[in-house]
mmCIF file of C-alpha atoms in Angstrom:
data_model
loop_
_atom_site.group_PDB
_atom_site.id
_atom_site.type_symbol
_atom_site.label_atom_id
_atom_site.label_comp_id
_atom_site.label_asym_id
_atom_site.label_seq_id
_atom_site.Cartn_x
_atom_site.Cartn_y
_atom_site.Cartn_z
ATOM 1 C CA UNK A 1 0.000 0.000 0.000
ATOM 2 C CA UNK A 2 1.269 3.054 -0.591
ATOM 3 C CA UNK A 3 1.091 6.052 1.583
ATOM 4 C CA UNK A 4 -0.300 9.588 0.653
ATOM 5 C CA UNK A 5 0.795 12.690 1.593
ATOM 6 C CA UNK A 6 -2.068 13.985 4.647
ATOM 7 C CA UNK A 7 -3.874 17.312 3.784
ATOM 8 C CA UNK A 8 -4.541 17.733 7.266
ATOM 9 C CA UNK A 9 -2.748 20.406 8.933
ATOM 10 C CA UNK A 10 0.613 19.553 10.788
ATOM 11 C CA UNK A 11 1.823 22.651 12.742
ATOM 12 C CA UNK A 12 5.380 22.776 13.869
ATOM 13 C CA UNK A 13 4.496 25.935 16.119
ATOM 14 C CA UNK A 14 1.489 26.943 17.835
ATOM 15 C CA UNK A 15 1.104 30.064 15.856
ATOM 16 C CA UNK A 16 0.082 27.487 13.172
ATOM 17 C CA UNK A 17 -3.130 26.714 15.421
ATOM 18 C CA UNK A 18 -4.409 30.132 14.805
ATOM 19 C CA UNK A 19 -7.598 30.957 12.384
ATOM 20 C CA UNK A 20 -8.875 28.953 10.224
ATOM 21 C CA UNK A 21 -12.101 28.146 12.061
ATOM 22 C CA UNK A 22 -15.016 26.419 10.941
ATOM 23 C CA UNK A 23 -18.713 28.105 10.532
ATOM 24 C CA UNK A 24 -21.322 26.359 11.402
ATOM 25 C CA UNK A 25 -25.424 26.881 9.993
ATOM 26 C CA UNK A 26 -27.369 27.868 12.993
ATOM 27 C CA UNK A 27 -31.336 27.526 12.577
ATOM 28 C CA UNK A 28 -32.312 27.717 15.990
ATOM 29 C CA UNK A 29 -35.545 29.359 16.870
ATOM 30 C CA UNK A 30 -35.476 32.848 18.957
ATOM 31 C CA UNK A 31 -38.052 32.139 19.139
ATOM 32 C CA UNK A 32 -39.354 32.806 15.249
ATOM 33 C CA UNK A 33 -38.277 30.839 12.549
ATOM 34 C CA UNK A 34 -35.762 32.164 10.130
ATOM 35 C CA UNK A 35 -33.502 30.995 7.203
ATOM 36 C CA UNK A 36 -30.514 30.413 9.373
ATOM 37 C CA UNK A 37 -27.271 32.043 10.031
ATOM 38 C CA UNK A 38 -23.263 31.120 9.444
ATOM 39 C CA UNK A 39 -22.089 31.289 12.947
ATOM 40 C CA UNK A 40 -17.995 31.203 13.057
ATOM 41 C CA UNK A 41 -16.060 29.165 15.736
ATOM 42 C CA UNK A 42 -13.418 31.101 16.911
ATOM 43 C CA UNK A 43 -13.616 29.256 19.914
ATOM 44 C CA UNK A 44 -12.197 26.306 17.894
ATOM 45 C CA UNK A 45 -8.622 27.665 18.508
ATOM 46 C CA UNK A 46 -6.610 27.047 21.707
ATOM 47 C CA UNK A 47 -5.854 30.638 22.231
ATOM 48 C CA UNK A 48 -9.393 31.818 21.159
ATOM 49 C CA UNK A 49 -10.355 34.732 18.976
ATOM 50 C CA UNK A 50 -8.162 36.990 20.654
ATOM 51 C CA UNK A 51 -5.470 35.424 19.819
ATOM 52 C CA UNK A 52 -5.342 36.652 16.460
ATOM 53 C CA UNK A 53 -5.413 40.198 18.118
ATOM 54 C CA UNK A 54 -2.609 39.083 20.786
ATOM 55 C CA UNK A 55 -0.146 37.665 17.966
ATOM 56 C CA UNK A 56 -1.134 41.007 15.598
ATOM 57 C CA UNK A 57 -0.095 43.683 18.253
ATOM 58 C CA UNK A 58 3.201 41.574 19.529
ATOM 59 C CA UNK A 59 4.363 41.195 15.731
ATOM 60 C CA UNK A 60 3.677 44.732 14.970
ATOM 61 C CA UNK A 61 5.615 45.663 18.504
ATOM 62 C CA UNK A 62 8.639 43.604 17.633
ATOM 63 C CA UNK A 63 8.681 44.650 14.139
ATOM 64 C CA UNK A 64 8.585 48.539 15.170
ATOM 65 C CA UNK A 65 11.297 48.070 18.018
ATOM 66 C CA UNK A 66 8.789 48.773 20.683
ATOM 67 C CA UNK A 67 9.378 44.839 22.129
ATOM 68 C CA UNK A 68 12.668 43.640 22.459
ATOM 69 C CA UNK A 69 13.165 39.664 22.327
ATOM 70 C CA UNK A 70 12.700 38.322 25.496
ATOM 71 C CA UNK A 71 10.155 40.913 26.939
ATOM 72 C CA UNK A 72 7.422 41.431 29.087
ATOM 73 C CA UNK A 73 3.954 41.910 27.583
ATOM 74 C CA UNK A 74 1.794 43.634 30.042
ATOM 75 C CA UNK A 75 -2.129 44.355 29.660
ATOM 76 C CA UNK A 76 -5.198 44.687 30.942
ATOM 77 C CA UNK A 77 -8.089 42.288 30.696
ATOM 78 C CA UNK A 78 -11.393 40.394 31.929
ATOM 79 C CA UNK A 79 -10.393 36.620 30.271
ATOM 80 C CA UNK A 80 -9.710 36.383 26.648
ATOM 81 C CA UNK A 81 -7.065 38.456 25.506
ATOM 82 C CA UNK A 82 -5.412 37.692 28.626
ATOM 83 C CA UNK A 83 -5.785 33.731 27.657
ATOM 84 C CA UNK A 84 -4.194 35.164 23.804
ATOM 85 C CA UNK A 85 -1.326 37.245 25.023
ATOM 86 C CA UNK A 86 -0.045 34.023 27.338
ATOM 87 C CA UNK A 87 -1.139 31.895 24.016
ATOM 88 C CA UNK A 88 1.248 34.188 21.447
ATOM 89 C CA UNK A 89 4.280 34.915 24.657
ATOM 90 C CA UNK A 90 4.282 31.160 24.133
ATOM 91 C CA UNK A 91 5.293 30.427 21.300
ATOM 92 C CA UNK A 92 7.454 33.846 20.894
ATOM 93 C CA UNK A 93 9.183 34.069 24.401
ATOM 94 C CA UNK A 94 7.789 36.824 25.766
ATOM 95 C CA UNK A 95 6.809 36.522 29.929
ATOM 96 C CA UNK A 96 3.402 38.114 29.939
ATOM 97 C CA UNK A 97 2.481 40.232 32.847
ATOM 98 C CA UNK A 98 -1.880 40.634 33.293
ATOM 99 C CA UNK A 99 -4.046 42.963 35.215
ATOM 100 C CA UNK A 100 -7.337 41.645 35.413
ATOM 101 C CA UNK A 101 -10.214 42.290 38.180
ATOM 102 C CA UNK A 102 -11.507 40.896 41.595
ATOM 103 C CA UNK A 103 -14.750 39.448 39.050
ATOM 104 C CA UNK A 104 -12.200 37.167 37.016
ATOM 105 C CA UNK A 105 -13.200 33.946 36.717
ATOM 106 C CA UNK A 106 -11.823 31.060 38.839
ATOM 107 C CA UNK A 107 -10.589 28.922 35.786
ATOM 108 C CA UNK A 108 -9.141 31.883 34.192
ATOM 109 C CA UNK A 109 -7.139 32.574 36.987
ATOM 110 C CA UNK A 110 -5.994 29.260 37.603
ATOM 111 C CA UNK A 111 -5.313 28.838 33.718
ATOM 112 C CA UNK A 112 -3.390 32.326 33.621
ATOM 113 C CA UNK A 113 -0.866 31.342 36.229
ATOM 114 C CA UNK A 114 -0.616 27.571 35.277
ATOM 115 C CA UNK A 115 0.380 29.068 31.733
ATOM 116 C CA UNK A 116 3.231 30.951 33.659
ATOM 117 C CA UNK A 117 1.610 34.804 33.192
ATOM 118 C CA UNK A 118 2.184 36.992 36.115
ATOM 119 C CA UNK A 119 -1.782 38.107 37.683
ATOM 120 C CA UNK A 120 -2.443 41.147 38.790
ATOM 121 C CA UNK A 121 -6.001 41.429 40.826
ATOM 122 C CA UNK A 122 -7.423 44.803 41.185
ATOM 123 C CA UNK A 123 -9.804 45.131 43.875
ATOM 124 C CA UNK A 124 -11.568 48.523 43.812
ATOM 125 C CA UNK A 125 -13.709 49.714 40.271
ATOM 126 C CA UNK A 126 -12.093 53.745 39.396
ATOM 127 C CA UNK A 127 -15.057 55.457 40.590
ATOM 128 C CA UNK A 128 -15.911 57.076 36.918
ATOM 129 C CA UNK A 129 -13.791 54.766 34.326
ATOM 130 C CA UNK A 130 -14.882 51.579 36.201
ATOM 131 C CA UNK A 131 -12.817 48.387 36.449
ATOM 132 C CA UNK A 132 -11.502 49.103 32.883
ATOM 133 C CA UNK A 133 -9.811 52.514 34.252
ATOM 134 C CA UNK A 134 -8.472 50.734 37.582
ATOM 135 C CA UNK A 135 -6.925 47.898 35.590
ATOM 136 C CA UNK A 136 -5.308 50.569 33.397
ATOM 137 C CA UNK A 137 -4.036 52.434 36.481
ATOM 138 C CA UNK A 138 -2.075 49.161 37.584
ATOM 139 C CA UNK A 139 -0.967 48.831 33.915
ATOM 140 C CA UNK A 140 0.977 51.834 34.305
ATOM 141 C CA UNK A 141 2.056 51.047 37.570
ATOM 142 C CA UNK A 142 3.860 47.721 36.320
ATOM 143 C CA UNK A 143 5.001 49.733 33.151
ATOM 144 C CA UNK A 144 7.009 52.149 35.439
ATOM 145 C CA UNK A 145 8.323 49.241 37.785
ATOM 146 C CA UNK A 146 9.314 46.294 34.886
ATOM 147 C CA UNK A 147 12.328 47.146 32.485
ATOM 148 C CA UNK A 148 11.782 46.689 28.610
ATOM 149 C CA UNK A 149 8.351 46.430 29.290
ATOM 150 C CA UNK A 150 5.733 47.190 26.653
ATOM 151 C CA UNK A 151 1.630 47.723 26.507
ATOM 152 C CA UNK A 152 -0.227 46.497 23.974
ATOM 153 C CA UNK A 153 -3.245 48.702 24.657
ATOM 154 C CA UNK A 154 -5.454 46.530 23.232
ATOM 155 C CA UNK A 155 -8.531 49.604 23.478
ATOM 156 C CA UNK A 156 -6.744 51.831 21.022
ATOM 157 C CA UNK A 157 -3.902 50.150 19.298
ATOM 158 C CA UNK A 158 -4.945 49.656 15.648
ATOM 159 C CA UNK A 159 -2.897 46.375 15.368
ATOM 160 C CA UNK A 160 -5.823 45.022 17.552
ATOM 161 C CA UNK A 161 -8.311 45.723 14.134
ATOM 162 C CA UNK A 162 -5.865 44.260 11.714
ATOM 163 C CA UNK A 163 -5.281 41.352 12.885
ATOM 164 C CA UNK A 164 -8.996 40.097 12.739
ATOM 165 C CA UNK A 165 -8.662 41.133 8.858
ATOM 166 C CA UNK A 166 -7.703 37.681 8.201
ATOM 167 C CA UNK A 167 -11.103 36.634 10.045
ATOM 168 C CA UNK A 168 -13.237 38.696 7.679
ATOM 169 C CA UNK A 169 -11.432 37.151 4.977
ATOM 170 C CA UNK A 170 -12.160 33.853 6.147
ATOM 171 C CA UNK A 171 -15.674 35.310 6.191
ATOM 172 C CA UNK A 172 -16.174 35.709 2.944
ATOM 173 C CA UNK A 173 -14.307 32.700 1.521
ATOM 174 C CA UNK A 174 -16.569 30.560 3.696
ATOM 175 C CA UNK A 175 -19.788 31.771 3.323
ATOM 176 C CA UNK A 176 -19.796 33.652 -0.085
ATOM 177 C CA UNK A 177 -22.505 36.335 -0.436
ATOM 178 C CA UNK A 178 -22.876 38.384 2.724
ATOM 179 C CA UNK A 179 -26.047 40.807 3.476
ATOM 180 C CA UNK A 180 -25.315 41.262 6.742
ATOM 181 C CA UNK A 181 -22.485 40.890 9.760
ATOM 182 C CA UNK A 182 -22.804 40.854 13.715
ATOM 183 C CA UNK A 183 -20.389 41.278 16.020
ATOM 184 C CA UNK A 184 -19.721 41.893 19.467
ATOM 185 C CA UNK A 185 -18.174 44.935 20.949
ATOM 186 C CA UNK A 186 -15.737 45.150 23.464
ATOM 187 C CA UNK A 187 -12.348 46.609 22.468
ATOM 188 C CA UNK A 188 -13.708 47.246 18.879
ATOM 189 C CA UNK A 189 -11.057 45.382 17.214
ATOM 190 C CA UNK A 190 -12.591 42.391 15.822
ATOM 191 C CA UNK A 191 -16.021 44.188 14.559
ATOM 192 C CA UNK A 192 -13.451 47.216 13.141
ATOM 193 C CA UNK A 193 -11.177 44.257 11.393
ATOM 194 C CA UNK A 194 -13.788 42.267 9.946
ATOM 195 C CA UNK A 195 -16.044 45.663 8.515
ATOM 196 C CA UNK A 196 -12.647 46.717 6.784
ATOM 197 C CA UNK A 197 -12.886 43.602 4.485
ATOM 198 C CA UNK A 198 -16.428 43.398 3.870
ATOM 199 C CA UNK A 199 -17.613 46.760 3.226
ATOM 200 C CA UNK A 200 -14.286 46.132 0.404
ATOM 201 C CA UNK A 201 -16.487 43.413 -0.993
ATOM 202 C CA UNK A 202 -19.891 43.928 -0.104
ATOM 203 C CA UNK A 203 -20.634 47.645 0.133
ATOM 204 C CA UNK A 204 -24.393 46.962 1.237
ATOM 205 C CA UNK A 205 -23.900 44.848 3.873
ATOM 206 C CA UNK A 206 -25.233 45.510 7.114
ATOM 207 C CA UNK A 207 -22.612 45.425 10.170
ATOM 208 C CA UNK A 208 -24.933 45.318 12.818
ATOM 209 C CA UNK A 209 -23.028 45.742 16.702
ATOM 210 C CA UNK A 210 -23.897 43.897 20.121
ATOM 211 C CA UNK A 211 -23.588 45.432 23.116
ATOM 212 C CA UNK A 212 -24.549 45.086 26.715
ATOM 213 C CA UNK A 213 -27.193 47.341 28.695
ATOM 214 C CA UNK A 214 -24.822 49.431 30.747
ATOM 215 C CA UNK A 215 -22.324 49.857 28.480
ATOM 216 C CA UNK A 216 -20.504 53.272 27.715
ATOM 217 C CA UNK A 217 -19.145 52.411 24.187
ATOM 218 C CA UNK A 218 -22.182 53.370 22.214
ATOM 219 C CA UNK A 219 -23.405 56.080 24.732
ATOM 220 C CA UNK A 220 -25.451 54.448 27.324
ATOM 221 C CA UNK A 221 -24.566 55.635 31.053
ATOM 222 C CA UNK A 222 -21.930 53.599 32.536
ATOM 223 C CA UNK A 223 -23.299 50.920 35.002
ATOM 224 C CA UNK A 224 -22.497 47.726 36.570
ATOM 225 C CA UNK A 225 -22.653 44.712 34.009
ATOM 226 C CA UNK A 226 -23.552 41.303 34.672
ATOM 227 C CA UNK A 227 -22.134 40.310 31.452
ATOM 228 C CA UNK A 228 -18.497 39.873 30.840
ATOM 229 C CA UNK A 229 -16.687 40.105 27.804
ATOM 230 C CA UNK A 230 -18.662 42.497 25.690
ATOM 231 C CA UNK A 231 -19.367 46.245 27.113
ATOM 232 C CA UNK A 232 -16.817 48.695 28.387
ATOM 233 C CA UNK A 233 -16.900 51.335 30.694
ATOM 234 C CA UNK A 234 -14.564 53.972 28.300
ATOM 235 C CA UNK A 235 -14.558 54.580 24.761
ATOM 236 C CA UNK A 236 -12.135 52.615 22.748
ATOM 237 C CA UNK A 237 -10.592 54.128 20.111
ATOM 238 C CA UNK A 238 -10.492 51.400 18.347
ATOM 239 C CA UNK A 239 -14.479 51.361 17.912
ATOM 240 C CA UNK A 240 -15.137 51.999 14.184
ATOM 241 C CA UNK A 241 -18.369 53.760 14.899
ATOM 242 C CA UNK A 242 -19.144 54.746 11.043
ATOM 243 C CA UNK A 243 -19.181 51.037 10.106
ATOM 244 C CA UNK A 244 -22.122 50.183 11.831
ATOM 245 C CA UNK A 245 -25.419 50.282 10.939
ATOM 246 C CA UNK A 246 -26.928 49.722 13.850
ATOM 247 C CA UNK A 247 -26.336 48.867 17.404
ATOM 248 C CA UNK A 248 -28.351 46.319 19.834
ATOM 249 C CA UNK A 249 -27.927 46.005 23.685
ATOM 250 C CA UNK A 250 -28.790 42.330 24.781
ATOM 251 C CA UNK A 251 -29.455 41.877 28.271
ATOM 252 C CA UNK A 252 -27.871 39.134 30.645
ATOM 253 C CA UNK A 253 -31.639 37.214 30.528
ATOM 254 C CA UNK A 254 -31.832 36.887 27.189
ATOM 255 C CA UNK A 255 -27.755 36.212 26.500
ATOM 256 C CA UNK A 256 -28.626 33.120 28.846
ATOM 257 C CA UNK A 257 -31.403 31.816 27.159
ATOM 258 C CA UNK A 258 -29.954 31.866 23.674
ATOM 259 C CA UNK A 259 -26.887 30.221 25.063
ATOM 260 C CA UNK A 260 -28.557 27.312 26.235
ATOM 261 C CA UNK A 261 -30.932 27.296 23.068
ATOM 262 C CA UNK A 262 -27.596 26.920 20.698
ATOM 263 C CA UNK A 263 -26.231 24.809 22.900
ATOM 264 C CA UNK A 264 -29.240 22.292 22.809
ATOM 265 C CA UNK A 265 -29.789 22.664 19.273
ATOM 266 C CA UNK A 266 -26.697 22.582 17.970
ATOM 267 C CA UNK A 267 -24.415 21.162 20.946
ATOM 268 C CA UNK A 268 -22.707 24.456 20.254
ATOM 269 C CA UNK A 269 -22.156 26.205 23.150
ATOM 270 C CA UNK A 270 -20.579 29.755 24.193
ATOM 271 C CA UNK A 271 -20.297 33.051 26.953
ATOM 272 C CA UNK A 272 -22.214 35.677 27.303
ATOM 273 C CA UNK A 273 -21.107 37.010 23.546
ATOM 274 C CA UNK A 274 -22.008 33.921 21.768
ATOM 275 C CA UNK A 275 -25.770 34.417 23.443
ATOM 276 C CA UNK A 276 -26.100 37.727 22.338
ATOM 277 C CA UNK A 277 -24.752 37.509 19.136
ATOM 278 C CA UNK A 278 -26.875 34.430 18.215
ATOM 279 C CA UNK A 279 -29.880 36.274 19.019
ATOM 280 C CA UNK A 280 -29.508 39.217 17.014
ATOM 281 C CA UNK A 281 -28.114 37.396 14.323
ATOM 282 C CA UNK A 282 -30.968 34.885 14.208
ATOM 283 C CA UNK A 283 -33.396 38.126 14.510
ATOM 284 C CA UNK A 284 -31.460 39.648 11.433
ATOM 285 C CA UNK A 285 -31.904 36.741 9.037
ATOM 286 C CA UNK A 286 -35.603 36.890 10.151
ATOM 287 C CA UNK A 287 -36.184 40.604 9.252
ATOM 288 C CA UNK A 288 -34.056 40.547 6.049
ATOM 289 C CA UNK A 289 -35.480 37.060 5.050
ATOM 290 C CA UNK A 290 -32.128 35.991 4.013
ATOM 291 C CA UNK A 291 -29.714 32.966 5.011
ATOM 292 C CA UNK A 292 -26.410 35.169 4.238
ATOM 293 C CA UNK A 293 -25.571 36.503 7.507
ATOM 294 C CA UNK A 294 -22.520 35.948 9.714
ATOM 295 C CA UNK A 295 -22.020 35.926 13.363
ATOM 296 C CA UNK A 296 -18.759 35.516 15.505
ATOM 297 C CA UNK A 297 -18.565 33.279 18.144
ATOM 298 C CA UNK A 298 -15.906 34.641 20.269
ATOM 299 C CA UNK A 299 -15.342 31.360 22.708
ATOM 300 C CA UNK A 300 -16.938 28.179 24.047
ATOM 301 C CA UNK A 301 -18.361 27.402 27.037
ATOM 302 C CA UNK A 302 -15.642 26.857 29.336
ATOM 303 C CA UNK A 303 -15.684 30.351 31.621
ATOM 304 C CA UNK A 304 -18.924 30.205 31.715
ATOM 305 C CA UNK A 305 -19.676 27.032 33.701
ATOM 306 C CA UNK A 306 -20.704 28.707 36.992
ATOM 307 C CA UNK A 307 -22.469 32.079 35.623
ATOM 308 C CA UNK A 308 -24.130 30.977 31.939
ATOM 309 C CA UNK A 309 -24.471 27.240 32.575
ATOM 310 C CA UNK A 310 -25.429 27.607 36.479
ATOM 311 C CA UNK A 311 -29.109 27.431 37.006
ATOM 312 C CA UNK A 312 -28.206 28.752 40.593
ATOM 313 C CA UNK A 313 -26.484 31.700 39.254
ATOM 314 C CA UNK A 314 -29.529 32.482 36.913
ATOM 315 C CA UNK A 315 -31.791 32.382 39.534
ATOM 316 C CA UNK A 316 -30.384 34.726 41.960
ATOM 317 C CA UNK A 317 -28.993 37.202 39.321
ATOM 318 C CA UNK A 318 -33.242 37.105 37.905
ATOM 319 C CA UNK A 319 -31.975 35.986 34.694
ATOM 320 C CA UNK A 320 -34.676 32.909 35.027
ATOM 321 C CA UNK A 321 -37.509 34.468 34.091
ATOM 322 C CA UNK A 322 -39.295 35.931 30.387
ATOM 323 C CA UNK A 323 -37.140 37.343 28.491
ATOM 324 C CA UNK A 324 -38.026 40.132 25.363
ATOM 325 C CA UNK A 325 -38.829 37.905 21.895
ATOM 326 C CA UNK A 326 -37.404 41.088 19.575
ATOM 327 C CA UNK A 327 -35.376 44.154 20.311
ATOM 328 C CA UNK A 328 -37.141 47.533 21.274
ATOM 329 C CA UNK A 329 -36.785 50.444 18.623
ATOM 330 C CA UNK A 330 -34.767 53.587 20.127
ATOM 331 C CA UNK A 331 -33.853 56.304 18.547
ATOM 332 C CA UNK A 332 -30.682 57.142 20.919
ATOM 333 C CA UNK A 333 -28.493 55.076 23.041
ATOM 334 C CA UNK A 334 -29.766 57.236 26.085
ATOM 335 C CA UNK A 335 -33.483 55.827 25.548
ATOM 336 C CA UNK A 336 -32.222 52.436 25.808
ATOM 337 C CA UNK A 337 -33.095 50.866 29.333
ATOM 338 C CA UNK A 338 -30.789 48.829 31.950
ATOM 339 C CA UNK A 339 -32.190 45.572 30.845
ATOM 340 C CA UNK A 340 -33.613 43.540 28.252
ATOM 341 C CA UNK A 341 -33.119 44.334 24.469
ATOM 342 C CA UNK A 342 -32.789 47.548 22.611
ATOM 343 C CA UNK A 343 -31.884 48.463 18.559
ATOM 344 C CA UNK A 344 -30.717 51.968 17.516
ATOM 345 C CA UNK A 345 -29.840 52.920 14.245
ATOM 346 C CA UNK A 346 -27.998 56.395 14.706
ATOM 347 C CA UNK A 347 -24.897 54.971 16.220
ATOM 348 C CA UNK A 348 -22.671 57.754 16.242
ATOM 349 C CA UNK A 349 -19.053 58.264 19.042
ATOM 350 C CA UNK A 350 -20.005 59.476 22.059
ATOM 351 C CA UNK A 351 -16.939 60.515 23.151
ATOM 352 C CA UNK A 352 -17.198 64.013 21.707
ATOM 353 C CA UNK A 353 -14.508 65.767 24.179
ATOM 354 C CA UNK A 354 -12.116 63.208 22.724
ATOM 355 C CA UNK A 355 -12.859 64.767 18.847
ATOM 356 C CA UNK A 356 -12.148 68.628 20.364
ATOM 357 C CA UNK A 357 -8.966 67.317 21.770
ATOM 358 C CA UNK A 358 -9.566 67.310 25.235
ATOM 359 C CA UNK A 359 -9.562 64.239 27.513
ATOM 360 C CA UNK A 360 -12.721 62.118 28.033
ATOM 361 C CA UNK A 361 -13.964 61.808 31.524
ATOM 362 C CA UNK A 362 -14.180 58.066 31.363
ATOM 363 C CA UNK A 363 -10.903 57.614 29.494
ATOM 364 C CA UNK A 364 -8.954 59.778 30.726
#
């Protein structure tokens, strides 16, 4: 017998293990029937989607001088990128230094250190900017005390954006035709990356933006968030504002329910992200009455065991009970409520200080 060559992938570094994820056709029911969406699996990846983000801002460091071999990455962050930095410092040789919060996950934490980054805990939220302002306080505070040290700054760094380029590229090789795109927003880069490459091939499509009720990005007033992962409490630069055509806020009730719907439909399961996304994604293709929209899946399941998954959790956060079947029309972020779902279509940057070159009060 003879022996031919395998076309399955052989990686001799785990850089190799990045992208290329599958997409998956999601039909599930929320709770209307609709012609299905492509839902992408970047949780498919051992570093997770922000891993393409990690490896994209430590390249362009190293290329520009700004990392020297052998040094420290430090940044602030709630799980993922945090799981991508120690991911990429892998497989490069860079020690990787994270400030996270007191509300990081057990498994993350344990995960973090077993992968040999150095944790920093904050305990106390800044009092305007939130736990994303406090983190970046310690940030700087390591930066000052840890030679040839270098931030990736992940909220306004526009190597975050590029490197999810590739994703939207994989996009659009996968699923062909597009009419519409929904993404999660955190940082901005992955929604700023991937509307870069379609609105190059499909002009009309629709990026359409999740966020969380209590969320500053898109305007709303800054409040404490159940969800994790999605939502900031300062305005990223990196948020493309002008590619979006619309913005919805998903609340933590209905991000549960639509987890645990995909995940018993499909045996696909996700965070608080994948929840949100799926609904308004599965809402889109019903509206447009079209099969050619795209969703990313930022993880799987694995964080979420004891807040998503946890019918304990659910049931003394009230995320157990009805939940809103489509999203309530707004026409400002400010008319949006602290719960539940919302739509607006004039998304516009909040952070107008910021555009007459003074500092925003959230950002600093």
């Amino acid at each position: 017998m003879t022996l031919q060559q395998s076309t399955l992938p052989r990686c001799e570094s785990l850089l190799g293990l990045i992208g290329n994820t599958p997409v998956l056709r999601v039909r599930t029911p929320f709770p209307k029937q609709h012609p299905g969406f492509w839902a992408k699996l970047e949780g498919c990846t051992p570093g997770g989607m922000k891993a393409r983000a990690a490896l994209s801002m430590i390249q362009g460091a190293r290329f520009r001088g700004e990392l020297a071999p052998g040094g420290t990455v430090v940044e602030s962050s709630s799980g993922t990128l945090a799981l991508g930095l120690a991911f990429v410092g892998t497989a490069l040789g860079h020690p990787v230094a994270i400030v996270a919060d007191r509300e990081i996950d057990a498994m993350t934490r344990n995960l973090l250190r077993s992968y040999g980054a150095e944790l920093s805990v904050v305990s106390t939220p800044h009092p305007t900017g939130g736990w994303q302002r406090a983190r970046l306080d310690r940030v700087h505070e390591l930066l000052a005390r840890l030679p040839q040290a270098y931030w990736p700054d992940q909220y306004n760094n526009p190597d975050n954006a590029l490197g999810y380029r590739e994703l939207g590229l994989e996009l659009v090789e996968q699923c062909g035709e597009l009419d519409a795109v929904v993404c999660s927003v955190g940082t901005g880069g992955h929604s700023a990356g991937i509307a870069s490459v379609v609105r190059e091939i499909f002009p009309d499509a629709r990026i359409i933006g999740v966020d969380t009720p209590g969320s500053a990005i898109f305007g709303q007033p800054n409040r404490h968030r159940v969800m994790r992962g999605l939502g900031s409490s300062i305005h990223p630069a990196n948020v493309c504002y002008e590619a979006f055509d619309e913005v919805h806020w998903v609340g933590p009730a209905e991000s549960v329910q639509a987890c645990r719907s995909i995940a018993a439909d499909t045996f696909v399961a996700g965070g608080w992200s994948t929840g949100a996304v799926g609904l308004v994604a599965a809402w889109c293709a019903w509206e447009l009455g079209t099969d050619r929209v795209a969703a990313v899946f930022p993880d799987g399941p694995h964080r979420y065991w004891h807040t998503v998954y946890d019918d304990d959790f659910c049931r003394r956060n009230g995320l157990d009970g009805p939940t809103r079947t489509k999203p309530i029309e707004v026409d400002t972020p400010a008319d949006a409520g602290a719960e539940g779902w919302f739509r607006c279509r004039n998304v516009q940057d909040p952070c107008a200080l910021r555009t007459r070159g003074k500092p925003c009060p959230l950002c600093g």
